[in-house]
């Protein structure tokens, strides 16, 4: 079987364990926090897995490291490439830097400046493109052809999903007996990894994905029974503008309890509560899971709910509660 | 010896241990974090004690709880009172709420809205005054006379200092062999407590206080050999606008290695680095210690340096790197 096939076979719990042994020395075992105030607002006992405190500022380091550290030397030498709105890009740049491998990242022009700068800081080479999924893919094909680099997809890749599963693995060991776990869904890499870990270690825990109403392709896909993808959805949750794909769909349609959708305003409100009361910096995509719990108070009433805070990479000069945000339609392109 | 005398006797290490047993069930053992990036900028190994993640958002909960939980029932019934720009006020309100005791707080009109709201949330009763130290004291005398409440000074009180010492106690156990520890100094309650704990547990560790140049009364006091106090210094570090007092002076002049002063811009820069790279919310007063380390790179080069991040209570709508800040001279009154 050729390599490109292998990376499209759904990973197993064993793959997650192998990934954990591989990435463990290079990631943080991120802490879990709780807040009496936020729990009281939710009417539930909330436990937050703080991947915003992960190296490179997001859970994406787990998947990128698993993929890059597992490369043969010859492949690493040619380098790696990807398309990403930001967090996977800088995670991949970080992972590649550990192997002194070149890293090419196709990023949409409207990606956050802070994410672009961080990718550059880690030694990544940025190629800009328009913000639609199709534009990203077209540009990536060009980059792969030019450099012969290994493509590390941000989520439609078994190595990446197994890496993200290590977040679920840790969370299970840090917070026992969760009635539910809620994670944001964009392409579905994290959610797929969480499904693998929780199905094995905490099969009674219900698994919810949370999604912006403005980018609700997973929600509509589940209801339609097939993948529905939007090319360029508009949401403040910049990490969740991508559609699910074949590999993540396998987990999304078979393992998820449900997908919950939330408004843009509720994302901003949830983000602000976390900053104000928990004193940690999370990005809008991170706030989507809490927003979903707060918007579905009956569903989670008095339950013990795990929430994955996925990342903390924001432009501090452009916060969503400032009156200048969004400054122009370009921000929501 | 009457009670008012006892609270002006310098506390000992035993007092800190007693305080820890008393407050432990009601506070967080806050985590220590480090950041490769921030350490590399400093050229030193930095270890941060995250009191911004403390209950009520600041280390002040420790001292207020020690004082309030130690009150006789009869005294608690009459309630407690204080003057504070914010963090001690809401810590005292929280502590009083645990004993269902009334809590009166004299706060300057220009205190942060978020701190006023939090004090009210915890059941505190706010009495506003002008922002000078003298105005606060005049208003407090009125309040004490009216309610017969017990005065819990934000720092010139042995019970409060012993409580703040528990932060040093934890830090010593979490980060061994520090070459230096750096904490912001306003009235000196935290620094005094840290001196008690470190002198006992880590006597080789140098203890530095960090202070805004714009409110450098501790710096000038050390050099003059006597307390010099300013009535109304102007600095963005709103928690450090108060002068040291007799009780804290005993520790400041005998135990500190030195006081380091920093510019307003360097405070904002340090605050932003922590938000951006460590993904935690700290207030300007908290950033003063890191600013001092970054401004004194030779002094700390390659050293193992503990930094106390004192609090995280900020108005998210009014961040210092926004172009509208400060909105008017009133902000820096």
XYZ file of C-alpha atoms in Angstrom:
666
model
C 0.000 0.000 0.000
C 1.437 3.369 -0.895
C 1.891 6.083 1.702
C -0.803 8.358 0.353
C -3.301 5.536 0.905
C -2.155 4.896 4.453
C -2.751 8.427 5.512
C -6.401 8.078 4.503
C -7.130 4.970 6.602
C -9.057 5.921 9.766
C -6.668 5.837 12.702
C -7.323 3.603 15.712
C -6.811 3.963 19.439
C -3.444 2.223 19.035
C -2.446 4.943 16.587
C -3.310 7.543 19.231
C -1.151 5.743 21.800
C 1.736 5.566 19.327
C 1.272 9.258 18.571
C 1.367 10.114 22.276
C 4.674 8.328 22.789
C 6.060 10.244 19.793
C 4.845 13.781 20.566
C 4.957 13.683 24.354
C 8.461 15.161 24.755
C 7.587 18.147 22.535
C 4.156 19.206 23.767
C 2.676 20.450 27.016
C 0.340 18.256 28.995
C -2.035 21.211 29.145
C -3.850 21.826 32.425
C -7.590 21.538 33.007
C -9.229 24.516 34.677
C -12.638 25.131 36.093
C -14.398 28.301 37.174
C -17.151 28.458 39.732
C -18.519 31.546 38.036
C -18.661 30.104 34.523
C -20.097 26.830 35.826
C -22.803 28.734 37.677
C -23.694 30.670 34.521
C -23.971 27.366 32.639
C -25.851 25.558 35.418
C -23.420 22.670 34.899
C -20.009 21.610 36.174
C -17.645 22.696 33.408
C -14.083 21.419 33.070
C -11.891 23.127 30.505
C -8.984 21.450 28.709
C -6.683 24.381 28.003
C -5.101 23.747 24.615
C -4.735 27.506 24.280
C -1.767 26.928 26.605
C -0.362 24.293 24.222
C 2.919 24.966 22.444
C 2.285 27.171 19.360
C -0.912 28.301 21.091
C -3.231 25.518 19.894
C -3.920 21.755 19.913
C -2.686 21.642 16.300
C 0.875 21.047 17.534
C -0.143 17.495 18.441
C -1.205 16.426 14.950
C 1.532 18.282 13.108
C 4.216 16.805 15.360
C 2.890 13.289 14.981
C 2.974 13.601 11.207
C 6.366 15.293 10.919
C 8.210 13.255 13.551
C 7.026 10.087 11.834
C 8.485 11.039 8.426
C 11.403 9.113 6.936
C 14.576 11.200 6.820
C 14.465 11.371 3.050
C 10.936 12.783 3.098
C 11.737 15.242 5.888
C 14.640 16.551 3.838
C 12.315 17.588 1.016
C 10.122 19.363 3.508
C 6.449 19.614 4.281
C 3.628 21.787 3.021
C 0.050 22.589 3.952
C -2.788 25.062 3.666
C -4.182 26.559 6.850
C -5.817 29.691 8.212
C -3.144 29.735 10.836
C -2.883 27.331 13.730
C -1.987 24.232 11.720
C 0.438 26.355 9.708
C 2.402 27.462 12.706
C 2.193 24.040 14.346
C 3.623 22.514 11.183
C 6.342 25.153 11.020
C 7.250 24.352 14.628
C 7.245 20.595 13.978
C 9.342 21.014 10.822
C 11.829 23.207 12.698
C 12.496 20.326 15.110
C 13.634 18.251 12.122
C 15.252 21.167 10.343
C 12.859 20.463 7.470
C 11.592 23.194 5.110
C 7.933 24.101 5.656
C 5.679 25.803 3.078
C 2.321 27.104 4.222
C -0.461 28.369 2.006
C -2.373 30.910 4.092
C -5.395 33.003 3.152
C -4.691 36.689 2.798
C -7.186 37.417 5.605
C -5.477 35.104 8.124
C -4.675 36.814 11.412
C -1.463 38.791 11.401
C -0.429 37.214 14.699
C -0.720 33.746 13.172
C 1.265 34.749 10.094
C 4.002 36.244 12.252
C 4.156 33.181 14.489
C 4.433 30.848 11.465
C 7.309 32.981 10.193
C 8.921 32.992 13.641
C 9.022 29.201 13.560
C 10.742 29.306 10.195
C 7.712 28.664 7.972
C 7.582 30.041 4.428
C 4.190 31.637 3.710
C 2.484 31.594 0.302
C -0.627 33.777 0.304
C -3.906 32.953 -1.456
C -7.578 33.982 -1.463
C -9.592 32.782 1.503
C -11.838 30.174 -0.125
C -11.154 26.457 0.338
C -10.870 26.007 -3.417
C -8.294 28.797 -3.763
C -6.206 27.245 -0.996
C -6.193 23.892 -2.709
C -5.246 25.283 -6.099
C -2.316 27.156 -4.582
C -1.176 24.113 -2.639
C -1.028 21.974 -5.777
C 1.369 24.533 -7.234
C 3.542 24.542 -4.099
C 3.716 20.727 -3.889
C 4.704 20.506 -7.542
C 7.404 23.120 -7.105
C 9.115 21.716 -3.982
C 8.239 18.012 -3.905
C 7.277 18.513 -0.254
C 5.116 16.105 1.746
C 1.568 17.385 2.110
C 0.369 17.373 5.712
C -3.350 18.119 5.496
C -4.656 20.018 8.536
C -7.244 17.304 9.270
C -7.863 14.876 6.397
C -4.806 12.865 7.409
C -4.704 9.825 9.708
C -1.416 10.922 11.284
C -2.854 14.310 12.158
C -6.089 12.878 13.563
C -4.143 10.380 15.692
C -2.056 13.293 16.994
C -5.131 15.351 17.906
C -6.453 12.243 19.655
C -3.725 12.702 22.266
C -5.669 15.725 23.525
C -8.637 13.432 24.198
C -6.322 10.883 25.778
C -4.997 13.428 28.262
C -8.424 14.894 28.938
C -9.831 11.442 29.841
C -7.068 10.974 32.389
C -7.503 14.476 33.819
C -11.290 14.565 34.115
C -13.039 11.302 34.884
C -16.729 10.538 34.472
C -17.660 13.340 32.125
C -21.296 13.198 31.048
C -20.355 15.037 27.893
C -17.386 16.498 26.075
C -17.778 19.420 23.680
C -15.215 20.480 21.078
C -15.382 22.988 18.227
C -15.568 21.527 14.738
C -14.012 22.968 11.603
C -12.511 20.248 9.445
C -13.118 17.746 12.214
C -9.571 16.598 12.992
C -9.794 17.308 16.709
C -13.321 15.948 17.007
C -12.276 12.749 15.218
C -9.308 12.297 17.546
C -11.509 12.957 20.564
C -14.000 10.353 19.296
C -11.242 7.740 19.099
C -9.922 8.446 22.605
C -13.277 8.788 24.358
C -14.868 5.794 22.609
C -12.102 3.671 24.057
C -11.570 5.247 27.471
C -14.915 6.818 28.341
C -17.563 5.240 26.121
C -20.422 6.570 28.255
C -19.408 10.193 27.626
C -21.524 11.892 24.959
C -19.468 13.701 22.334
C -20.771 16.971 20.915
C -19.235 19.125 18.214
C -19.907 22.865 18.298
C -20.001 24.994 15.195
C -20.802 28.574 14.176
C -24.265 28.872 12.556
C -22.427 30.797 9.839
C -20.264 27.759 9.008
C -22.618 24.904 9.861
C -21.502 22.371 7.256
C -21.019 19.606 9.848
C -24.507 20.243 11.257
C -26.086 20.046 7.804
C -23.934 17.093 6.786
C -25.085 15.024 9.762
C -28.715 15.773 8.944
C -28.231 15.055 5.247
C -26.232 11.888 5.872
C -23.499 13.037 3.496
C -20.749 15.670 3.419
C -22.007 19.153 2.595
C -19.235 21.684 2.255
C -19.264 25.449 1.881
C -16.466 27.088 0.006
C -16.038 30.279 1.977
C -18.229 30.639 5.054
C -18.129 33.891 7.010
C -17.550 33.607 10.748
C -15.418 35.271 13.366
C -14.219 31.771 14.314
C -11.418 31.829 11.754
C -10.259 28.308 12.549
C -13.668 26.828 11.726
C -14.180 28.124 8.207
C -13.131 24.813 6.621
C -15.451 21.917 5.712
C -15.214 18.329 6.963
C -13.667 15.779 4.598
C -13.942 12.043 3.852
C -11.706 10.892 6.678
C -13.175 13.052 9.425
C -16.697 12.373 8.127
C -16.224 8.708 9.113
C -16.013 9.765 12.770
C -18.414 12.681 12.603
C -21.320 10.679 11.237
C -20.775 7.547 13.327
C -19.464 8.702 16.707
C -20.903 12.127 17.448
C -23.968 12.537 19.624
C -24.812 15.765 17.827
C -23.544 19.019 16.348
C -24.655 22.212 18.116
C -24.608 25.535 16.295
C -24.140 29.007 17.765
C -24.489 32.639 16.709
C -21.575 34.992 16.102
C -22.589 37.149 19.073
C -22.701 34.162 21.410
C -19.153 33.247 20.343
C -17.911 36.715 21.268
C -19.828 36.646 24.567
C -18.377 33.246 25.521
C -14.881 34.369 24.569
C -15.220 37.418 26.769
C -16.464 35.437 29.768
C -13.396 33.200 29.583
C -10.989 36.140 29.323
C -12.726 38.096 32.071
C -13.359 35.364 34.610
C -10.807 32.644 33.876
C -7.992 35.076 32.976
C -6.881 33.114 29.953
C -6.647 34.216 26.329
C -8.700 32.138 23.902
C -9.453 32.763 20.253
C -12.991 32.941 18.850
C -12.891 29.359 17.497
C -12.099 28.191 21.033
C -15.138 29.924 22.451
C -17.599 28.086 20.211
C -17.825 25.037 22.501
C -18.614 27.117 25.598
C -21.086 29.177 23.560
C -22.863 25.932 22.611
C -23.065 24.796 26.229
C -24.418 28.166 27.361
C -26.982 28.168 24.534
C -28.209 24.661 25.405
C -28.666 24.952 29.135
C -31.411 22.311 29.359
C -29.310 19.722 27.547
C -26.378 20.159 29.938
C -28.193 21.097 33.173
C -26.327 19.789 36.229
C -24.112 17.651 33.989
C -20.343 17.270 34.225
C -19.184 18.719 30.925
C -15.697 18.779 29.440
C -14.961 21.662 27.084
C -11.893 21.808 24.875
C -10.449 25.307 24.545
C -8.646 24.766 21.283
C -6.358 27.767 20.896
C -5.339 31.225 22.000
C -3.886 32.927 18.951
C -5.520 36.317 18.535
C -4.565 39.747 17.276
C -4.649 41.732 20.514
C -5.144 44.985 18.619
C -8.308 43.698 17.004
C -10.531 42.171 19.630
C -14.130 41.411 18.730
C -15.597 43.483 21.542
C -13.866 46.612 20.299
C -16.246 48.881 18.449
C -13.985 48.868 15.376
C -14.459 45.171 14.820
C -14.993 44.064 12.132
C -13.221 46.969 10.494
C -14.285 46.054 6.989
C -16.085 43.281 5.103
C -12.629 41.945 4.257
C -12.324 40.656 7.829
C -15.141 38.248 7.247
C -14.188 37.277 3.727
C -2.017 43.899 74.221
C -5.015 45.222 72.327
C -5.917 43.935 68.905
C -4.993 47.071 67.023
C -1.455 46.693 68.376
C -1.193 43.061 67.394
C -1.970 43.746 63.793
C 1.018 46.080 63.608
C 3.596 43.554 64.878
C 5.663 42.183 61.968
C 4.435 38.668 61.191
C 6.802 35.705 61.313
C 7.194 32.554 59.260
C 4.989 30.754 61.799
C 2.272 33.292 61.092
C 2.555 32.453 57.385
C 2.194 28.735 58.134
C -0.836 29.413 60.305
C -2.288 31.570 57.557
C -1.767 28.806 55.002
C -3.667 26.270 57.087
C -6.495 28.792 57.434
C -6.837 29.988 53.829
C -5.891 26.794 51.996
C -9.425 25.446 51.533
C -10.610 28.726 50.006
C -7.831 29.623 47.582
C -6.245 28.069 44.509
C -2.733 26.708 44.673
C -1.997 28.701 41.546
C 0.160 27.043 38.876
C 3.630 28.135 37.804
C 4.150 28.580 34.074
C 7.157 29.167 31.913
C 7.531 30.207 28.293
C 10.503 29.405 26.115
C 9.815 32.524 24.091
C 9.636 34.942 27.026
C 12.678 33.330 28.652
C 14.631 33.722 25.412
C 13.678 37.399 25.200
C 14.886 37.869 28.780
C 18.038 35.785 28.345
C 17.121 34.075 31.614
C 15.031 31.130 32.755
C 11.785 32.724 33.912
C 9.239 30.958 36.105
C 5.917 32.693 36.604
C 3.709 32.256 39.668
C 0.236 32.864 38.266
C -1.730 34.705 40.929
C -3.827 36.171 38.126
C -5.472 32.734 38.223
C -6.130 33.113 41.966
C -9.708 33.341 43.205
C -10.965 36.945 42.819
C -8.277 37.353 40.147
C -5.385 38.383 42.385
C -3.117 37.309 45.257
C -5.078 39.663 47.516
C -7.518 36.855 48.341
C -4.805 35.301 50.508
C -4.358 38.236 52.872
C -8.011 39.204 53.037
C -9.053 35.624 53.826
C -6.438 35.262 56.530
C -7.655 38.434 58.210
C -11.383 37.763 57.897
C -11.351 34.045 58.725
C -9.370 34.847 61.869
C -11.947 37.317 63.226
C -13.971 36.541 66.340
C -17.656 35.986 65.567
C -18.638 39.187 67.318
C -16.251 41.224 65.167
C -17.309 39.475 61.972
C -20.919 40.341 62.730
C -20.132 44.061 62.709
C -18.394 43.623 59.383
C -15.160 44.725 57.790
C -14.064 47.809 55.880
C -11.134 48.917 53.787
C -9.883 51.314 51.141
C -8.525 49.875 47.909
C -8.178 50.605 44.218
C -9.777 47.278 43.567
C -8.153 43.919 44.130
C -8.052 44.059 47.932
C -11.601 45.389 47.874
C -12.982 42.457 45.982
C -10.818 39.970 47.888
C -12.214 41.372 51.139
C -15.761 41.253 49.790
C -15.207 37.595 48.863
C -13.700 36.781 52.270
C -16.517 38.581 54.082
C -19.116 36.738 52.014
C -17.762 33.421 53.321
C -18.594 34.610 56.842
C -21.763 36.410 55.791
C -20.160 39.564 57.201
C -20.937 43.051 55.837
C -18.068 44.557 53.823
C -17.604 48.287 53.135
C -15.010 49.316 50.583
C -13.794 52.843 49.931
C -12.746 52.906 46.271
C -11.360 55.770 44.203
C -13.723 57.083 41.551
C -11.152 56.138 38.870
C -10.905 52.488 39.944
C -11.482 50.050 37.082
C -15.120 49.338 36.364
C -14.415 45.602 36.258
C -12.997 45.739 39.783
C -15.973 47.753 41.064
C -18.406 45.301 39.488
C -16.567 42.295 40.899
C -16.565 43.817 44.416
C -20.313 44.346 44.102
C -20.776 40.795 42.780
C -19.182 39.446 45.936
C -21.603 41.498 48.028
C -19.307 44.418 48.865
C -20.756 47.877 49.513
C -18.778 50.549 47.647
C -18.212 54.090 48.941
C -16.532 56.265 46.310
C -13.827 58.850 46.988
C -11.171 60.869 45.157
C -8.113 58.901 44.087
C -5.486 60.298 46.456
C -4.262 58.285 49.441
C -5.316 61.057 51.785
C -8.847 61.205 50.380
C -9.200 57.443 50.814
C -8.168 57.632 54.431
C -10.517 60.497 55.251
C -13.449 58.611 53.743
C -12.519 55.416 55.557
C -12.545 57.154 58.945
C -16.121 58.206 58.236
C -17.140 54.674 57.230
C -15.520 53.049 60.283
C -17.229 55.508 62.589
C -20.606 54.896 60.962
C -20.609 51.072 60.983
C -18.177 50.046 63.744
C -16.593 47.683 61.214
C -13.124 46.131 61.588
C -10.568 47.882 59.383
C -8.595 45.445 57.233
C -5.811 47.546 55.729
C -4.737 46.332 52.269
C -1.109 45.904 53.412
C -0.263 47.651 56.679
C -1.702 44.732 58.647
C 0.186 41.710 59.996
C -2.693 39.344 59.187
C -2.758 40.502 55.578
C 1.025 40.261 55.165
C 1.050 36.751 56.646
C -1.677 35.809 54.171
C 0.254 37.168 51.196
C 3.249 35.224 52.486
C 1.418 32.026 51.523
C 2.053 32.946 47.894
C 5.797 32.900 48.599
C 5.388 29.653 50.520
C 3.780 27.936 47.530
C 6.239 29.449 45.065
C 9.211 28.098 47.039
C 7.762 24.603 46.883
C 6.939 24.878 43.173
C 10.214 26.378 41.929
C 13.368 25.327 43.729
C 16.754 27.049 43.575
C 15.651 30.403 42.220
C 18.517 32.854 41.886
C 16.054 35.688 42.248
C 12.384 36.376 42.788
C 10.768 39.578 41.508
C 7.405 40.933 42.653
C 5.659 44.250 42.008
C 5.545 46.656 44.919
C 2.740 49.051 45.751
C 2.101 49.171 49.485
C 4.478 46.262 49.961
C 2.173 43.630 51.457
C 3.042 40.949 48.925
C 6.743 41.789 48.936
C 6.808 41.621 52.739
C 5.102 38.224 52.730
C 7.483 36.987 50.061
C 10.438 38.190 52.167
C 9.201 36.175 55.147
C 8.708 32.971 53.142
C 11.878 33.161 51.065
C 14.106 34.233 53.975
C 13.092 31.023 55.730
C 12.849 28.559 52.844
C 15.235 29.907 50.212
C 17.599 32.349 51.925
C 20.009 32.351 48.958
C 17.347 33.730 46.601
C 17.670 37.465 45.999
C 14.419 39.360 46.403
C 13.678 42.285 44.102
C 10.679 44.588 44.121
C 9.600 46.174 40.847
C 7.897 49.537 40.654
C 6.696 52.013 38.022
C 9.075 54.997 37.666
C 5.913 57.090 37.971
C 5.205 55.700 41.461
C 8.723 55.026 42.729
C 8.211 55.749 46.412
C 9.748 52.409 47.493
C 12.807 53.040 45.310
C 13.311 56.500 46.792
C 12.536 55.316 50.322
C 15.242 52.641 50.186
C 17.773 55.215 49.010
C 16.701 57.782 51.612
C 16.593 55.233 54.430
C 13.086 56.364 55.422
C 9.555 56.134 54.048
C 8.857 58.620 51.287
C 5.265 58.588 50.142
C 3.507 60.261 47.245
C -0.107 61.157 47.642
C -1.383 60.503 44.145
C 1.140 59.086 41.680
C 0.105 58.593 38.048
C 0.736 55.188 36.537
C -1.135 52.675 34.423
C -0.324 50.119 37.127
C -3.423 50.980 39.131
C -2.606 48.540 41.932
C 0.737 50.210 42.636
C -0.348 53.791 43.219
C -0.170 53.406 47.011
C 2.863 54.137 49.207
C 4.589 51.702 51.576
C 3.800 52.044 55.284
C 5.494 51.423 58.638
C 4.878 47.695 58.769
C 5.886 46.867 55.198
C 8.854 49.253 55.467
C 10.358 46.930 58.094
C 10.676 44.220 55.427
C 11.368 46.482 52.458
C 14.376 48.178 54.021
C 15.873 45.093 55.657
C 15.140 42.154 53.353
C 15.033 43.431 49.778
C 18.051 43.173 47.504
C 16.832 46.177 45.549
C 13.904 48.011 43.977
C 13.888 48.209 40.174
C 11.856 50.873 38.399
C 10.298 50.729 34.936
C 8.681 53.060 32.420
C 4.981 53.093 31.592
C 5.663 51.894 28.037
C 7.727 48.959 29.261
C 4.831 47.909 31.512
C 2.460 47.844 28.550
C 5.012 45.974 26.412
C 5.561 43.326 29.094
C 1.816 42.938 29.613
C 1.334 42.380 25.912
C 4.091 39.778 25.679
C 2.428 37.750 28.429
C -1.010 37.944 26.817
C 0.339 37.172 23.360
C 2.778 34.398 24.124
C 1.630 32.881 27.415
C -2.108 33.230 26.649
C -2.983 34.494 30.085
C -4.650 37.738 31.098
C -2.622 39.906 33.469
C -3.241 43.466 34.605
C -0.685 46.254 34.201
C 0.476 46.037 37.840
C 1.288 42.363 37.220
C 3.470 43.189 34.255
C 5.793 45.453 36.226
C 7.970 42.582 37.491
C 8.544 41.154 34.003
C 9.176 44.665 32.687
C 11.885 45.069 35.345
C 13.540 41.782 34.375
C 13.486 42.679 30.676
C 14.915 46.124 31.416
C 17.768 44.688 33.510
C 19.022 41.943 31.253
C 22.599 42.045 32.554
C 21.490 41.659 36.154
C 19.431 38.551 35.382
C 21.432 37.048 32.487
C 21.235 33.229 32.501
C 19.721 33.314 36.000
C 16.753 31.303 37.203
C 14.226 34.012 38.014
C 10.814 33.691 39.668
C 8.260 36.335 38.708
C 5.001 36.826 40.543
C 2.112 37.708 38.233
C -0.060 39.381 40.826
C -3.467 39.763 39.196
C -5.582 39.649 36.075
C -8.403 42.108 36.642
C -8.642 44.392 33.629
C -11.347 46.224 31.728
C -11.297 44.317 28.436
C -12.867 47.244 26.602
C -10.017 49.534 27.625
C -6.725 47.835 26.933
C -3.556 49.917 27.032
C -2.488 49.013 23.493
C -5.726 50.374 22.052
C -5.265 53.758 20.487
C -8.032 55.240 22.669
C -6.119 54.572 25.849
C -5.854 56.616 27.962
C -9.120 58.230 26.931
C -8.661 61.260 29.144
C -6.346 62.579 31.832
C -8.887 61.251 34.347
C -7.641 57.715 33.655
C -4.287 58.562 35.124
C -5.549 60.687 37.979
